[in-house]
Amino acid sequence: MLGASSGSISVDLQTIPNEPIRFMADPTERNRLEDGIIAWTWKKFIDNSSNPYELVLMPMTKASIRAMDAVQQFAAQLGIPVPETFVISGASKRGWTTWTTAAVDNVRVIGAIPIVMDMANFQKSLHHHFRVSK
């Protein structure tokens, strides 16, 4: 509907993050869902910040970048105009991914609409979230 009314290509990327996830290092051996996945990977990163790839936001961002690649490749295969720029949006965990995708690919992403997650003043915001959740 959005694509037809705006004359653009509209894509809905789902299962970001792919879930449930069970982490091998998790002694509880729980299947974790969205917030649990985010919390687990942030805890691991805060405990040992030498490996930023532990953050689930990294593969979520990479999946979003690859989705834009796929849209461009598919458009080229169909022989329709290939989009050069994107406006991206996401809610909650996908809101984080909206911020990080725009930061990583600021050439193709010309607009970002993060819904829910406030990444402005991130360090201050993270400390606030930590304090109020005790």
PDB file of C-alpha atoms in Angstrom:
ATOM      1  CA  MET A   1       0.000   0.000   0.000  1.00  0.00           C
ATOM      2  CA  LEU A   2       2.734   2.479   0.976  1.00  0.00           C
ATOM      3  CA  GLY A   3       4.789   1.708  -2.106  1.00  0.00           C
ATOM      4  CA  ALA A   4       1.821   2.028  -4.453  1.00  0.00           C
ATOM      5  CA  SER A   5       0.640   5.312  -2.963  1.00  0.00           C
ATOM      6  CA  SER A   6       4.114   6.876  -2.919  1.00  0.00           C
ATOM      7  CA  GLY A   7       5.448   5.460  -6.173  1.00  0.00           C
ATOM      8  CA  SER A   8       8.334   3.863  -4.310  1.00  0.00           C
ATOM      9  CA  ILE A   9       9.502   0.437  -3.239  1.00  0.00           C
ATOM     10  CA  SER A  10       8.385  -0.548   0.243  1.00  0.00           C
ATOM     11  CA  VAL A  11      10.004  -3.430   2.134  1.00  0.00           C
ATOM     12  CA  ASP A  12       9.132  -5.026   5.479  1.00  0.00           C
ATOM     13  CA  LEU A  13      12.176  -6.735   6.992  1.00  0.00           C
ATOM     14  CA  GLN A  14      11.099  -9.217   9.661  1.00  0.00           C
ATOM     15  CA  THR A  15      12.730 -11.398  12.330  1.00  0.00           C
ATOM     16  CA  ILE A  16      15.226  -8.766  13.411  1.00  0.00           C
ATOM     17  CA  PRO A  17      16.546 -10.206  15.666  1.00  0.00           C
ATOM     18  CA  ASN A  18      16.044 -13.783  14.591  1.00  0.00           C
ATOM     19  CA  GLU A  19      14.564 -15.441  17.644  1.00  0.00           C
ATOM     20  CA  PRO A  20      14.433 -17.275  19.922  1.00  0.00           C
ATOM     21  CA  ILE A  21      18.158 -17.476  20.586  1.00  0.00           C
ATOM     22  CA  ARG A  22      19.895 -19.745  23.083  1.00  0.00           C
ATOM     23  CA  PHE A  23      23.395 -18.572  23.989  1.00  0.00           C
ATOM     24  CA  MET A  24      25.915 -21.329  24.593  1.00  0.00           C
ATOM     25  CA  ALA A  25      27.542 -19.383  27.447  1.00  0.00           C
ATOM     26  CA  ASP A  26      24.195 -18.900  29.226  1.00  0.00           C
ATOM     27  CA  PRO A  27      24.140 -21.210  32.278  1.00  0.00           C
ATOM     28  CA  THR A  28      20.319 -21.070  32.359  1.00  0.00           C
ATOM     29  CA  GLU A  29      20.134 -22.476  28.801  1.00  0.00           C
ATOM     30  CA  ARG A  30      17.028 -20.334  28.257  1.00  0.00           C
ATOM     31  CA  ASN A  31      15.570 -19.479  24.899  1.00  0.00           C
ATOM     32  CA  ARG A  32      15.700 -15.696  24.851  1.00  0.00           C
ATOM     33  CA  LEU A  33      13.429 -13.345  22.961  1.00  0.00           C
ATOM     34  CA  GLU A  34      13.832  -9.697  21.942  1.00  0.00           C
ATOM     35  CA  ASP A  35      14.559  -7.837  25.198  1.00  0.00           C
ATOM     36  CA  GLY A  36      16.286 -10.872  26.682  1.00  0.00           C
ATOM     37  CA  ILE A  37      18.580 -11.088  23.651  1.00  0.00           C
ATOM     38  CA  ILE A  38      19.418  -7.377  23.824  1.00  0.00           C
ATOM     39  CA  ALA A  39      20.016  -7.571  27.591  1.00  0.00           C
ATOM     40  CA  TRP A  40      22.212 -10.684  27.355  1.00  0.00           C
ATOM     41  CA  THR A  41      24.447  -9.268  24.632  1.00  0.00           C
ATOM     42  CA  TRP A  42      24.768  -5.863  26.335  1.00  0.00           C
ATOM     43  CA  LYS A  43      25.692  -7.585  29.629  1.00  0.00           C
ATOM     44  CA  LYS A  44      28.358  -9.662  27.859  1.00  0.00           C
ATOM     45  CA  PHE A  45      29.699  -6.537  26.140  1.00  0.00           C
ATOM     46  CA  ILE A  46      29.751  -4.463  29.349  1.00  0.00           C
ATOM     47  CA  ASP A  47      31.579  -7.286  31.153  1.00  0.00           C
ATOM     48  CA  ASN A  48      34.183  -7.474  28.356  1.00  0.00           C
ATOM     49  CA  SER A  49      34.097  -4.575  25.914  1.00  0.00           C
ATOM     50  CA  SER A  50      36.943  -5.943  23.793  1.00  0.00           C
ATOM     51  CA  ASN A  51      34.486  -7.664  21.438  1.00  0.00           C
ATOM     52  CA  PRO A  52      31.764  -5.355  20.071  1.00  0.00           C
ATOM     53  CA  TYR A  53      30.574  -8.196  17.824  1.00  0.00           C
ATOM     54  CA  GLU A  54      28.905  -9.742  20.888  1.00  0.00           C
ATOM     55  CA  LEU A  55      26.221  -7.059  20.618  1.00  0.00           C
ATOM     56  CA  VAL A  56      23.183  -8.378  18.754  1.00  0.00           C
ATOM     57  CA  LEU A  57      22.813  -4.909  17.265  1.00  0.00           C
ATOM     58  CA  MET A  58      25.759  -5.681  14.969  1.00  0.00           C
ATOM     59  CA  PRO A  59      24.093  -8.550  13.040  1.00  0.00           C
ATOM     60  CA  MET A  60      20.760  -6.702  13.135  1.00  0.00           C
ATOM     61  CA  THR A  61      22.431  -3.715  11.471  1.00  0.00           C
ATOM     62  CA  LYS A  62      24.231  -5.932   8.976  1.00  0.00           C
ATOM     63  CA  ALA A  63      20.930  -7.621   8.062  1.00  0.00           C
ATOM     64  CA  SER A  64      19.385  -4.214   7.392  1.00  0.00           C
ATOM     65  CA  ILE A  65      22.309  -3.200   5.180  1.00  0.00           C
ATOM     66  CA  ARG A  66      22.065  -6.495   3.283  1.00  0.00           C
ATOM     67  CA  ALA A  67      18.306  -5.974   2.853  1.00  0.00           C
ATOM     68  CA  MET A  68      19.016  -2.672   1.080  1.00  0.00           C
ATOM     69  CA  ASP A  69      21.588  -4.487  -1.084  1.00  0.00           C
ATOM     70  CA  ALA A  70      18.967  -7.133  -1.932  1.00  0.00           C
ATOM     71  CA  VAL A  71      16.373  -4.498  -2.863  1.00  0.00           C
ATOM     72  CA  GLN A  72      18.844  -2.879  -5.245  1.00  0.00           C
ATOM     73  CA  GLN A  73      19.856  -6.209  -6.792  1.00  0.00           C
ATOM     74  CA  PHE A  74      16.243  -7.347  -7.178  1.00  0.00           C
ATOM     75  CA  ALA A  75      15.200  -4.060  -8.792  1.00  0.00           C
ATOM     76  CA  ALA A  76      18.094  -4.381 -11.252  1.00  0.00           C
ATOM     77  CA  GLN A  77      17.055  -7.965 -12.101  1.00  0.00           C
ATOM     78  CA  LEU A  78      13.483  -6.811 -12.725  1.00  0.00           C
ATOM     79  CA  GLY A  79      14.713  -3.989 -14.938  1.00  0.00           C
ATOM     80  CA  ILE A  80      13.005  -1.310 -12.849  1.00  0.00           C
ATOM     81  CA  PRO A  81      14.698   1.831 -11.516  1.00  0.00           C
ATOM     82  CA  VAL A  82      17.153   0.872  -8.799  1.00  0.00           C
ATOM     83  CA  PRO A  83      16.696   2.898  -5.620  1.00  0.00           C
ATOM     84  CA  GLU A  84      19.844   4.809  -4.709  1.00  0.00           C
ATOM     85  CA  THR A  85      18.581   6.079  -1.362  1.00  0.00           C
ATOM     86  CA  PHE A  86      16.426   4.739   1.447  1.00  0.00           C
ATOM     87  CA  VAL A  87      14.278   6.047   4.271  1.00  0.00           C
ATOM     88  CA  ILE A  88      14.275   3.450   7.035  1.00  0.00           C
ATOM     89  CA  SER A  89      12.120   2.964  10.093  1.00  0.00           C
ATOM     90  CA  GLY A  90      11.796   0.560  12.985  1.00  0.00           C
ATOM     91  CA  ALA A  91      10.123   0.273  16.355  1.00  0.00           C
ATOM     92  CA  SER A  92      11.582  -0.857  19.672  1.00  0.00           C
ATOM     93  CA  LYS A  93      14.651  -3.047  18.973  1.00  0.00           C
ATOM     94  CA  ARG A  94      14.312  -2.146  15.308  1.00  0.00           C
ATOM     95  CA  GLY A  95      14.448   1.481  16.463  1.00  0.00           C
ATOM     96  CA  TRP A  96      17.985   0.817  17.668  1.00  0.00           C
ATOM     97  CA  THR A  97      18.720  -0.823  14.335  1.00  0.00           C
ATOM     98  CA  THR A  98      17.345   2.218  12.508  1.00  0.00           C
ATOM     99  CA  TRP A  99      19.886   4.417  14.308  1.00  0.00           C
ATOM    100  CA  THR A 100      22.819   2.051  13.734  1.00  0.00           C
ATOM    101  CA  THR A 101      21.957   1.378  10.084  1.00  0.00           C
ATOM    102  CA  ALA A 102      21.775   5.102   9.369  1.00  0.00           C
ATOM    103  CA  ALA A 103      25.132   5.574  11.109  1.00  0.00           C
ATOM    104  CA  VAL A 104      26.826   2.765   9.174  1.00  0.00           C
ATOM    105  CA  ASP A 105      25.392   3.565   5.729  1.00  0.00           C
ATOM    106  CA  ASN A 106      24.905   7.323   5.700  1.00  0.00           C
ATOM    107  CA  VAL A 107      25.226   7.465   1.913  1.00  0.00           C
ATOM    108  CA  ARG A 108      22.171   5.393   1.022  1.00  0.00           C
ATOM    109  CA  VAL A 109      20.132   6.159   4.144  1.00  0.00           C
ATOM    110  CA  ILE A 110      18.781   9.684   3.711  1.00  0.00           C
ATOM    111  CA  GLY A 111      16.089   9.429   6.348  1.00  0.00           C
ATOM    112  CA  ALA A 112      15.708   7.475   9.575  1.00  0.00           C
ATOM    113  CA  ILE A 113      12.527   7.150  11.599  1.00  0.00           C
ATOM    114  CA  PRO A 114      13.418   5.310  14.815  1.00  0.00           C
ATOM    115  CA  ILE A 115      10.288   4.637  16.824  1.00  0.00           C
ATOM    116  CA  VAL A 116      10.496   4.145  20.597  1.00  0.00           C
ATOM    117  CA  MET A 117      14.256   3.763  21.302  1.00  0.00           C
ATOM    118  CA  ASP A 118      15.977   7.034  22.154  1.00  0.00           C
ATOM    119  CA  MET A 119      19.613   6.884  21.063  1.00  0.00           C
ATOM    120  CA  ALA A 120      20.282  10.605  21.395  1.00  0.00           C
ATOM    121  CA  ASN A 121      22.766  11.168  24.245  1.00  0.00           C
ATOM    122  CA  PHE A 122      23.157   7.393  24.368  1.00  0.00           C
ATOM    123  CA  GLN A 123      25.489   7.162  27.362  1.00  0.00           C
ATOM    124  CA  LYS A 124      23.240   9.362  29.500  1.00  0.00           C
ATOM    125  CA  SER A 125      20.170   7.444  28.308  1.00  0.00           C
ATOM    126  CA  LEU A 126      21.768   4.053  29.077  1.00  0.00           C
ATOM    127  CA  HIS A 127      22.677   5.174  32.612  1.00  0.00           C
ATOM    128  CA  HIS A 128      19.102   6.388  33.094  1.00  0.00           C
ATOM    129  CA  HIS A 129      17.667   3.038  31.934  1.00  0.00           C
ATOM    130  CA  PHE A 130      20.017   1.207  34.313  1.00  0.00           C
ATOM    131  CA  ARG A 131      19.100   3.398  37.307  1.00  0.00           C
ATOM    132  CA  VAL A 132      15.338   3.126  36.856  1.00  0.00           C
ATOM    133  CA  SER A 133      15.338  -0.647  36.331  1.00  0.00           C
ATOM    134  CA  LYS A 134      16.894  -1.534  39.698  1.00  0.00           C
TER     135      LYS A 134
END
